[in-house]
Short mmCIF file of C-alpha atoms in Angstrom, two decimals:
data_model
loop_
_atom_site.label_atom_id
_atom_site.label_comp_id
_atom_site.label_asym_id
_atom_site.label_seq_id
_atom_site.Cartn_x
_atom_site.Cartn_y
_atom_site.Cartn_z
CA UNK A 1 12.23 9.11 -5.59
CA UNK A 2 13.85 12.40 -4.70
CA UNK A 3 10.67 13.34 -2.85
CA UNK A 4 11.68 10.78 -0.26
CA UNK A 5 15.31 11.65 0.32
CA UNK A 6 16.18 15.21 -0.65
CA UNK A 7 16.13 17.89 2.05
CA UNK A 8 14.35 20.42 -0.18
CA UNK A 9 11.14 18.37 0.08
CA UNK A 10 11.08 18.25 3.89
CA UNK A 11 9.03 21.43 4.12
CA UNK A 12 6.27 19.85 2.05
CA UNK A 13 6.25 16.73 4.20
CA UNK A 14 6.12 18.91 7.32
CA UNK A 15 3.17 20.88 5.95
CA UNK A 16 1.39 17.61 5.15
CA UNK A 17 2.11 16.43 8.71
CA UNK A 18 0.52 19.57 10.17
CA UNK A 19 -2.56 19.08 8.00
CA UNK A 20 -2.81 15.42 9.02
CA UNK A 21 -2.52 16.29 12.72
CA UNK A 22 -5.27 18.89 12.32
CA UNK A 23 -7.62 16.48 10.55
CA UNK A 24 -6.88 13.57 12.90
CA UNK A 25 -7.30 15.82 15.95
CA UNK A 26 -10.63 17.07 14.62
CA UNK A 27 -11.80 13.49 14.07
CA UNK A 28 -10.52 12.39 17.49
CA UNK A 29 -12.00 15.29 19.43
CA UNK A 30 -15.37 15.50 17.68
CA UNK A 31 -18.20 14.10 19.78
CA UNK A 32 -19.56 12.42 16.63
CA UNK A 33 -16.95 12.06 13.88
CA UNK A 34 -18.32 11.45 10.38
CA UNK A 35 -18.88 7.74 9.72
CA UNK A 36 -17.87 8.18 6.09
CA UNK A 37 -14.26 8.76 7.23
CA UNK A 38 -14.10 5.50 9.15
CA UNK A 39 -12.69 2.14 8.14
CA UNK A 40 -15.50 0.53 10.10
CA UNK A 41 -13.33 -0.54 13.03
CA UNK A 42 -11.98 1.94 15.55
CA UNK A 43 -8.65 0.16 16.00
CA UNK A 44 -7.94 0.08 12.26
CA UNK A 45 -8.75 3.81 12.17
CA UNK A 46 -6.01 4.32 14.76
CA UNK A 47 -3.53 2.06 12.97
CA UNK A 48 -4.11 3.75 9.62
CA UNK A 49 -3.86 7.25 11.09
CA UNK A 50 -0.62 6.53 12.93
CA UNK A 51 0.87 4.60 10.00
CA UNK A 52 0.32 7.72 7.88
CA UNK A 53 1.60 10.10 10.57
CA UNK A 54 4.75 8.05 11.12
CA UNK A 55 5.46 7.77 7.39
CA UNK A 56 5.02 11.50 6.77
CA UNK A 57 6.80 12.59 9.95
CA UNK A 58 9.82 10.42 9.14
CA UNK A 59 10.08 12.04 5.71
CA UNK A 60 9.69 15.55 7.14
CA UNK A 61 12.13 15.29 10.02
CA UNK A 62 15.57 13.78 10.28
CA UNK A 63 16.70 12.23 13.48
CA UNK A 64 16.51 8.92 15.19
CA UNK A 65 13.37 6.91 14.45
CA UNK A 66 12.75 6.44 18.18
CA UNK A 67 12.11 10.19 18.59
CA UNK A 68 9.40 10.01 15.94
CA UNK A 69 7.87 7.00 17.66
CA UNK A 70 7.93 8.66 21.08
CA UNK A 71 6.45 11.91 19.76
CA UNK A 72 3.63 10.06 18.04
CA UNK A 73 2.94 7.84 21.04
CA UNK A 74 2.74 10.99 23.14
CA UNK A 75 0.22 12.40 20.66
CA UNK A 76 -1.78 9.16 20.91
CA UNK A 77 -1.85 9.39 24.71
CA UNK A 78 -2.87 13.06 24.47
CA UNK A 79 -5.76 12.09 22.19
CA UNK A 80 -7.00 9.59 24.75
CA UNK A 81 -6.70 12.09 27.61
CA UNK A 82 -8.69 14.69 25.69
CA UNK A 83 -11.27 12.12 24.59
CA UNK A 84 -11.88 11.26 28.26
CA UNK A 85 -13.23 14.81 28.63
CA UNK A 86 -15.28 14.95 25.41
CA UNK A 87 -18.97 14.08 25.79
CA UNK A 88 -19.77 10.94 23.85
CA UNK A 89 -16.13 9.83 23.69
CA UNK A 90 -14.04 7.77 26.06
CA UNK A 91 -10.37 7.01 26.58
CA UNK A 92 -9.16 3.53 25.68
CA UNK A 93 -5.65 2.23 26.33
CA UNK A 94 -6.14 -0.25 23.49
CA UNK A 95 -6.30 2.72 21.13
CA UNK A 96 -2.75 3.66 22.11
CA UNK A 97 -1.71 0.07 21.40
CA UNK A 98 -3.37 0.32 17.97
CA UNK A 99 -1.52 3.62 17.42
CA UNK A 100 1.80 1.92 18.12
CA UNK A 101 0.93 -1.02 15.86
CA UNK A 102 0.32 1.47 13.05
CA UNK A 103 3.32 3.69 13.54
CA UNK A 104 5.95 0.96 13.46
CA UNK A 105 5.24 -0.17 9.86
CA UNK A 106 4.88 3.47 8.81
CA UNK A 107 8.37 4.22 10.10
CA UNK A 108 9.84 1.08 8.58
CA UNK A 109 8.32 1.76 5.17
CA UNK A 110 9.54 5.36 5.15
CA UNK A 111 13.05 4.36 6.17
CA UNK A 112 13.19 1.58 3.56
CA UNK A 113 11.99 3.87 0.78
CA UNK A 114 14.45 6.58 1.83
CA UNK A 115 17.28 4.05 1.71
CA UNK A 116 16.28 2.95 -1.80
CA UNK A 117 15.97 6.58 -2.95
CA UNK A 118 19.41 7.48 -1.57
CA UNK A 119 20.98 4.49 -3.33
CA UNK A 120 19.37 5.44 -6.61
CA UNK A 121 20.57 9.03 -6.31
CA UNK A 122 24.08 7.84 -5.52
CA UNK A 123 24.29 5.63 -8.60
CA UNK A 124 25.47 7.35 -11.73
CA UNK A 125 23.26 7.06 -14.80
CA UNK A 126 24.59 4.33 -17.01
CA UNK A 127 24.42 4.75 -20.78
CA UNK A 128 21.94 2.50 -22.52
CA UNK A 129 20.12 1.65 -19.32
#
């Protein structure tokens, strides 16, 4: 569980976040993203992507959860603005709603797991247990 709570792992989570943003941006900005990387429903693609981004970003950066949410919502809006200029793609405000519906549980799960990990690290090892 130390992967979730110790500062020395933040660099790895940040690197993973950068890779995720690159992959998600490529998928979002491609005129024809590969169907094999789709859940089959555009809105669930958004929810899954932003769930993952929120989870990883929360583990990589300390700070208030609302800053993570605002940063990711800004990224979601940026995606829609860019898609409005990509041939074959269009902007959809409902996609931003799907993004927000994905990021909230991602943040909550990360925060809950971090809390559990911190408690476990704070407890001394008991003999025979």
